[in-house]
CSV table of C-alpha atoms in Angstrom, one decimal:
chain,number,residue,atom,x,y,z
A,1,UNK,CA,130.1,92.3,160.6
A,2,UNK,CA,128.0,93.6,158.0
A,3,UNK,CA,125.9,96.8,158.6
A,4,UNK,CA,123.4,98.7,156.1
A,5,UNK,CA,121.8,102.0,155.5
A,6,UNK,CA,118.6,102.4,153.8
A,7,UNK,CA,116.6,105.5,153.0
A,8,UNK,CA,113.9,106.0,150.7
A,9,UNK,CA,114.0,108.3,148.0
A,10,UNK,CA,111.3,110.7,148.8
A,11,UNK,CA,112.5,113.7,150.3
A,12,UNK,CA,116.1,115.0,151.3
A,13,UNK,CA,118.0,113.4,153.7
A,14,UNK,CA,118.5,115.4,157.0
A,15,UNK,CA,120.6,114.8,160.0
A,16,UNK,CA,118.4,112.1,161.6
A,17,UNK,CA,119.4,110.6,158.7
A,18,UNK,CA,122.9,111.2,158.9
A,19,UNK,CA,123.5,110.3,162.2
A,20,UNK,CA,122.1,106.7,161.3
A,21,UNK,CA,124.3,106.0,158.3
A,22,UNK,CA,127.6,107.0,160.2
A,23,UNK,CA,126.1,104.9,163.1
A,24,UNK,CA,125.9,102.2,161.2
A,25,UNK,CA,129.5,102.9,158.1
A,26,UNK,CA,131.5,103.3,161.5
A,27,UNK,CA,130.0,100.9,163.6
A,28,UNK,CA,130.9,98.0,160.3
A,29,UNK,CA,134.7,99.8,159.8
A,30,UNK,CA,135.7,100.0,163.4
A,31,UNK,CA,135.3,96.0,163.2
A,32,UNK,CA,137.0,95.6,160.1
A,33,UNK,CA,133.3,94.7,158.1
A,34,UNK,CA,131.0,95.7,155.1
A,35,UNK,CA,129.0,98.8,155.3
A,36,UNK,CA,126.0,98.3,152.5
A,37,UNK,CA,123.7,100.8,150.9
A,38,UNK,CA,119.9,99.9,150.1
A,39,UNK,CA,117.7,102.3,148.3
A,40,UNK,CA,114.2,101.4,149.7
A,41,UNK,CA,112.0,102.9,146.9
A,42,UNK,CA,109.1,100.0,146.6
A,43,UNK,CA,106.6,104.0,147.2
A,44,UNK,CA,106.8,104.2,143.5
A,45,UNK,CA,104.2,107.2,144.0
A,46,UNK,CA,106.8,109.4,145.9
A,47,UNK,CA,110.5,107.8,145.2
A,48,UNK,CA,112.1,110.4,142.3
A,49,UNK,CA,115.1,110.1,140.8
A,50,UNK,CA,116.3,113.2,141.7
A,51,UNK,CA,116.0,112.1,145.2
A,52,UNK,CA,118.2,109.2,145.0
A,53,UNK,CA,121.4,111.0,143.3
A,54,UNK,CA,120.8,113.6,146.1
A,55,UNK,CA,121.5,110.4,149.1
A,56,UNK,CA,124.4,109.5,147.2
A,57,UNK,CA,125.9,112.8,146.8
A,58,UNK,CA,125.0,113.5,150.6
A,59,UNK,CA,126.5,110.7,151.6
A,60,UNK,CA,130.0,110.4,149.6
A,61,UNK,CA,129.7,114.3,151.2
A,62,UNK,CA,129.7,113.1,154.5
A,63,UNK,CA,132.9,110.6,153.9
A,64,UNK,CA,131.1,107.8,154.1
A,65,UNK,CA,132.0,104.7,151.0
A,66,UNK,CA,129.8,101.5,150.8
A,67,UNK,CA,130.7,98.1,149.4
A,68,UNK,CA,129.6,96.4,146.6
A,69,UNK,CA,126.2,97.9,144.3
A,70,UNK,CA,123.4,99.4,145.6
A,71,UNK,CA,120.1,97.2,146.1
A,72,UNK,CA,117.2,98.7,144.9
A,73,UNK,CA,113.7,97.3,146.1
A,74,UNK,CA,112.2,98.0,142.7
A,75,UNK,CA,114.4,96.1,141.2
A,76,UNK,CA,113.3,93.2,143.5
A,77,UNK,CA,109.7,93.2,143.0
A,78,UNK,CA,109.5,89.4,142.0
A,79,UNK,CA,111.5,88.2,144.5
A,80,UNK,CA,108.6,89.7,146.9
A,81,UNK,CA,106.4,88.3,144.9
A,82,UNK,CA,107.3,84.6,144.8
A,83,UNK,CA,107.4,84.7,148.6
A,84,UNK,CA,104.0,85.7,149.2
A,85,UNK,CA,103.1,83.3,146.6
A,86,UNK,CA,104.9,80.3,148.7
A,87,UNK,CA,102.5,82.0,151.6
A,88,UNK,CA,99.7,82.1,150.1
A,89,UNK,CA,99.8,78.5,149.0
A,90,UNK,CA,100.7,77.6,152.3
A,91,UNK,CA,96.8,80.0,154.0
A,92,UNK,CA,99.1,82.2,155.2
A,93,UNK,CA,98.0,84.9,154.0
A,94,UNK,CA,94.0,86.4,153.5
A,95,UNK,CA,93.0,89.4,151.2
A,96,UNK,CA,92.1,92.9,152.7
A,97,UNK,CA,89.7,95.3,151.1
A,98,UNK,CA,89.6,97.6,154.4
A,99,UNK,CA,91.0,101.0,154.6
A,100,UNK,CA,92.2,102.8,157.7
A,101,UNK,CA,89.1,104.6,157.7
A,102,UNK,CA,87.3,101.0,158.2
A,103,UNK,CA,89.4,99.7,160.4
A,104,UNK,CA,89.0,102.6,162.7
A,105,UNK,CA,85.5,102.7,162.5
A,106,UNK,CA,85.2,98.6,162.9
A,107,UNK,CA,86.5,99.1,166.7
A,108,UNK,CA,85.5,102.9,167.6
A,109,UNK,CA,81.8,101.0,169.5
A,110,UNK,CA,82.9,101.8,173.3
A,111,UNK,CA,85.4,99.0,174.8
A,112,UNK,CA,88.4,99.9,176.7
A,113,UNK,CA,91.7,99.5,175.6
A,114,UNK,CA,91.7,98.4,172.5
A,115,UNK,CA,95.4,97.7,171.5
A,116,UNK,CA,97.2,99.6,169.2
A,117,UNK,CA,100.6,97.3,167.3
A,118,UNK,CA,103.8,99.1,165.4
A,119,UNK,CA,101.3,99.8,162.4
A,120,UNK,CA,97.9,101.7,164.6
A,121,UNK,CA,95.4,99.7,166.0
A,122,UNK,CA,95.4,95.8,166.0
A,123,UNK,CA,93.2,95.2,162.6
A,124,UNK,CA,90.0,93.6,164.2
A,125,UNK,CA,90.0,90.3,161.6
A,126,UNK,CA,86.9,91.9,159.7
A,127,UNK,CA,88.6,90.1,156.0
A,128,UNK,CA,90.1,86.8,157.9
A,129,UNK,CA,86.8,84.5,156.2
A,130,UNK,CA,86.1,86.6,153.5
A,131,UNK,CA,89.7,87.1,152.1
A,132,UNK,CA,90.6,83.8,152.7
A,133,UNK,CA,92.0,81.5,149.3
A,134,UNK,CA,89.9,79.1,147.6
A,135,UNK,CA,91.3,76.2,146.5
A,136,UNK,CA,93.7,76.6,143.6
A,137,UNK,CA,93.5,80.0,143.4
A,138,UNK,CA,96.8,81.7,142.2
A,139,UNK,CA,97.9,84.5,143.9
A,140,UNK,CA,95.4,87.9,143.9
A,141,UNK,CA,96.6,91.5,142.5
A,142,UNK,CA,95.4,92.8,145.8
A,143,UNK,CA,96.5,94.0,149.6
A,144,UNK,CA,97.0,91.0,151.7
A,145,UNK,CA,97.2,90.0,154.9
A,146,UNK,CA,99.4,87.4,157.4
A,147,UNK,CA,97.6,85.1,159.6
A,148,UNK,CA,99.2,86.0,162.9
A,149,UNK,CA,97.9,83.3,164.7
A,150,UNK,CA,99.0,80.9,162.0
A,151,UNK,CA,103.1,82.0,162.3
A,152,UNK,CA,103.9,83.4,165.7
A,153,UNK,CA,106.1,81.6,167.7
A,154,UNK,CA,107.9,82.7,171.1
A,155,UNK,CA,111.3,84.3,169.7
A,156,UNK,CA,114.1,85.9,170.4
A,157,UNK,CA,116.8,88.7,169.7
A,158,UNK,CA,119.6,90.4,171.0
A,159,UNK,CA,119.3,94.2,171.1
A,160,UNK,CA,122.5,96.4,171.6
A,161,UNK,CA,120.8,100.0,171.1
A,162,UNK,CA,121.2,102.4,174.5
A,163,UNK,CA,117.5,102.2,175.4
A,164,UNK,CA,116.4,98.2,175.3
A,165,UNK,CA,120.2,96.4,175.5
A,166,UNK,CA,119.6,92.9,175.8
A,167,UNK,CA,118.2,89.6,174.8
A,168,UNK,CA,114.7,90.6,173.9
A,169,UNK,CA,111.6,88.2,174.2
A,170,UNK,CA,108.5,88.1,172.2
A,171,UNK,CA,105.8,86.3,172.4
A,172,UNK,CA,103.3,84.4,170.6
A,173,UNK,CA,100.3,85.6,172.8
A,174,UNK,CA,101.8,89.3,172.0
A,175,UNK,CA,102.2,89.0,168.0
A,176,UNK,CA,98.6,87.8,168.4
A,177,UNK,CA,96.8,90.1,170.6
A,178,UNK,CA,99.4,93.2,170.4
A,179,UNK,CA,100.5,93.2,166.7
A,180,UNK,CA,97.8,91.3,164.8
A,181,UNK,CA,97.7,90.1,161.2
A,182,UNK,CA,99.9,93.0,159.3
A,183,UNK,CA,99.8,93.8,156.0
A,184,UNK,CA,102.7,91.8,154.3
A,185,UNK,CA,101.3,93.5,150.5
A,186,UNK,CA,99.8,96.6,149.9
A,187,UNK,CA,97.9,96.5,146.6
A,188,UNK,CA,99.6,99.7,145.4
A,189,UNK,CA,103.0,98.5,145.7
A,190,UNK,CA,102.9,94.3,145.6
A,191,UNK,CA,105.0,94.7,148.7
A,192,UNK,CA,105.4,96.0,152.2
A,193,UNK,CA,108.2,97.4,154.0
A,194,UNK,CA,107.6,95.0,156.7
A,195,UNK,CA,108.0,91.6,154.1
A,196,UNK,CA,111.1,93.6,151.7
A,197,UNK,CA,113.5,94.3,154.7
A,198,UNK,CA,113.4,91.3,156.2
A,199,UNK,CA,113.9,89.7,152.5
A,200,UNK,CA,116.6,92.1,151.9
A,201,UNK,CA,118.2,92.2,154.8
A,202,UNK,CA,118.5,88.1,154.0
A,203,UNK,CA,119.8,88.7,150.6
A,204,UNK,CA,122.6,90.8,151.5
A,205,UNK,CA,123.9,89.0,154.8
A,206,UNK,CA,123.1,91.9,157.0
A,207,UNK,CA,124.1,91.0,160.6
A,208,UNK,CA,123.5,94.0,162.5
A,209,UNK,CA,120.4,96.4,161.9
A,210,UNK,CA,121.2,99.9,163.0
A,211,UNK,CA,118.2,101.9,162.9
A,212,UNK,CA,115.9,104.7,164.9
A,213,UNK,CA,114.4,103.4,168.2
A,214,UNK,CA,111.3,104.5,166.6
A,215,UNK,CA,111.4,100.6,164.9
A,216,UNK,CA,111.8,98.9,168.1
A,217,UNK,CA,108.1,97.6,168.1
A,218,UNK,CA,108.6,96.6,164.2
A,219,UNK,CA,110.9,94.3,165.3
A,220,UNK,CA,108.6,92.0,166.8
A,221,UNK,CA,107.3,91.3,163.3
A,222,UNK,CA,110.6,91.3,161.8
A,223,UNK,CA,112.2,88.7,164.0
A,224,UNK,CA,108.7,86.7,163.9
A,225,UNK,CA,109.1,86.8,159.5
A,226,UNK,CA,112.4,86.0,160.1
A,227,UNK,CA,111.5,82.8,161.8
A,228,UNK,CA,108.5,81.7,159.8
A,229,UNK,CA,110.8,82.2,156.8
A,230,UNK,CA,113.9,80.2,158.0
A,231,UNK,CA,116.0,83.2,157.6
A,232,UNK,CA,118.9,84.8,160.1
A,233,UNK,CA,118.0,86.7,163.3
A,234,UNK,CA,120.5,90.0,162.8
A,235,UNK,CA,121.5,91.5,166.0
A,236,UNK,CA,119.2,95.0,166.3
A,237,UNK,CA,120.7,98.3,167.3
A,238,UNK,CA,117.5,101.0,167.8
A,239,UNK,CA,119.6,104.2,168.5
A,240,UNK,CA,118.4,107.5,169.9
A,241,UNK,CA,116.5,109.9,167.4
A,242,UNK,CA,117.5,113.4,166.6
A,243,UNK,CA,115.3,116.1,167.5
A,244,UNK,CA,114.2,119.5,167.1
A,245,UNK,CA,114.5,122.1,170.0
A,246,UNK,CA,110.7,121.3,170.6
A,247,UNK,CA,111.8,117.3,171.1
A,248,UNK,CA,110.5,116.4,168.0
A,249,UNK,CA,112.1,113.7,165.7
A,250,UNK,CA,113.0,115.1,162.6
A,251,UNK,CA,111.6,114.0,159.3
A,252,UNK,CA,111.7,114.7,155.8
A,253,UNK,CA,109.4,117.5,156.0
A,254,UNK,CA,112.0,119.0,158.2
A,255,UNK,CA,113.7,120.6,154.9
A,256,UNK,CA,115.3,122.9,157.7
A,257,UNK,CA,117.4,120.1,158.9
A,258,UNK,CA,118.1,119.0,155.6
A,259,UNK,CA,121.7,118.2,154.8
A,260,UNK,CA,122.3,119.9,151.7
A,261,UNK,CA,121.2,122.9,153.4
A,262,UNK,CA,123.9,122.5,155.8
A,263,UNK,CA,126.4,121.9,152.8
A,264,UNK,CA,125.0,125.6,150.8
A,265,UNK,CA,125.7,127.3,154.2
A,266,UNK,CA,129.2,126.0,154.8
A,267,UNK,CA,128.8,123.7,157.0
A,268,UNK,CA,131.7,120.8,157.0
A,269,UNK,CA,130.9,116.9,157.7
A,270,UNK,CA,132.9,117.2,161.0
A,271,UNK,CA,130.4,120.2,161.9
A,272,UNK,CA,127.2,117.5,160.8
A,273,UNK,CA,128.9,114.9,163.4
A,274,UNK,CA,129.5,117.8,166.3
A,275,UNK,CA,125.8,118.8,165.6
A,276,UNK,CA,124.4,115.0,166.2
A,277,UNK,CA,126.8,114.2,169.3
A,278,UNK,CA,129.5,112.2,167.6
């Protein structure tokens, strides 16, 4: 069994956080396994430094040890790269020029229901002819789409998180109408999370994903790039989130619930497990 944690570095890590990583370092030690660190910081705007030492500190804090280095997305950047290059030769994959703002004013004309995917509402196709690649044409510096319709296949997973356990089925008529064609590059970072963790998830032989429940829908898209790619199908365990006394999930906003805060007030790691029910 190999497990993973990755957090970006863009705020401190809180107990949300924590109760994820020791999820996942115990879950990989009580079978004997690897437990792997990944620093997710392809948001070059809002990844620091400062940020990064701080989730290592926290964690060796905590007890928790990882095998082998630490990936690092931004040291991966042409390896993102070269895949949506294979895509795009392969009209996969369109140019966008819409912001949020246009995609939410393409499909706020009155209709009912109009779906909403993992990433906000369904993106209505408005660059699918436009955006498309001309003959011979390399690879553009800008934020591209995948062709849904072009990839999705009916596929599967196994789920062993408290809320969905199971084999999961999804659907090509669901990545189509549900999901739509998501942004596998954003023109700001070369990447997206949605194409780097299913890359490097790959790379380092993950086989279970233990993660917030709040990514159960992001799945879909995972397991479908997974497929279309010819990589492995990890088994997925979406675990409950931690919440405030108001119900909501935490975040890293939440300085309040911040770790290190714990740490300056005394707090021990077995206190940090008692507060997150472990």
């Amino acid at each position: 069994m190999i497990t993973r944690f990755a957090p970006s570095p863009t705020g401190p890590l809180h107990l949300g956080h924590a109760y994820s990583a020791i999820r996942a370092h115990d879950m990989a030690r009580a079978a004997g396994g690897r437990f792997l660190l990944r620093i997710e910081d392809i948001d070059r705007a809002r990844a620091k430094p400062e940020w990064e030492a701080r989730i290592y500190d926290d964690l060796r804090w905590l007890g928790l040890t990882w095998d082998g280095p630490v990936m690092r997305q931004s040291e991966r950047l042409n390896i993102y790269r070269q895949t949506l290059a294979e895509l795009w030769e392969q009209d996969l994959l369109y140019r966008c020029s819409c912001t949020r703002r246009d995609i939410e004013a393409a499909v706020s004309a009155p209709q009912e229901g109009v779906p909403r995917g993992p990433d906000g509402v369904v993106y209505p196709g408005t660059c699918r002819t436009s955006g498309a690649r001309r003959p011979g044409e390399p690879l553009p510096d800008a934020a591209l789409r995948l062709y849904m319709d072009r990839i999705a296949t009916d596929c599967r997973f196994d789920e062993t998180g408290e809320a969905h356990r199971g084999r999961q089925t999804i659907t090509r008529d669901h990545m189509i109408r549900e999901v739509g064609d998501v942004v596998l590059a954003r023109r700001d970072m070369g990447t997206s999370y949605h194409l780097s963790v299913v890359l490097d998830d790959a790379a380092q032989g993950v086989t279970h994903v233990v993660r917030g429940e709040d990514l159960f829908e992001a799945t879909a898209i995972h397991v479908t790039l997974q497929n279309a790619l010819h990589l492995p199908v990890p088994v997925y365990c979406h675990h409950r989130l931690i919440r405030d006394e108001n119900g909501k999930r935490l975040a890293k906003r939440d300085d309040a619930r911040a770790i290190a805060l714990y740490r300056a007030e005394g707090a021990t790691p077995a206190d940090i497990r008692r507060m997150i029910g472990l």
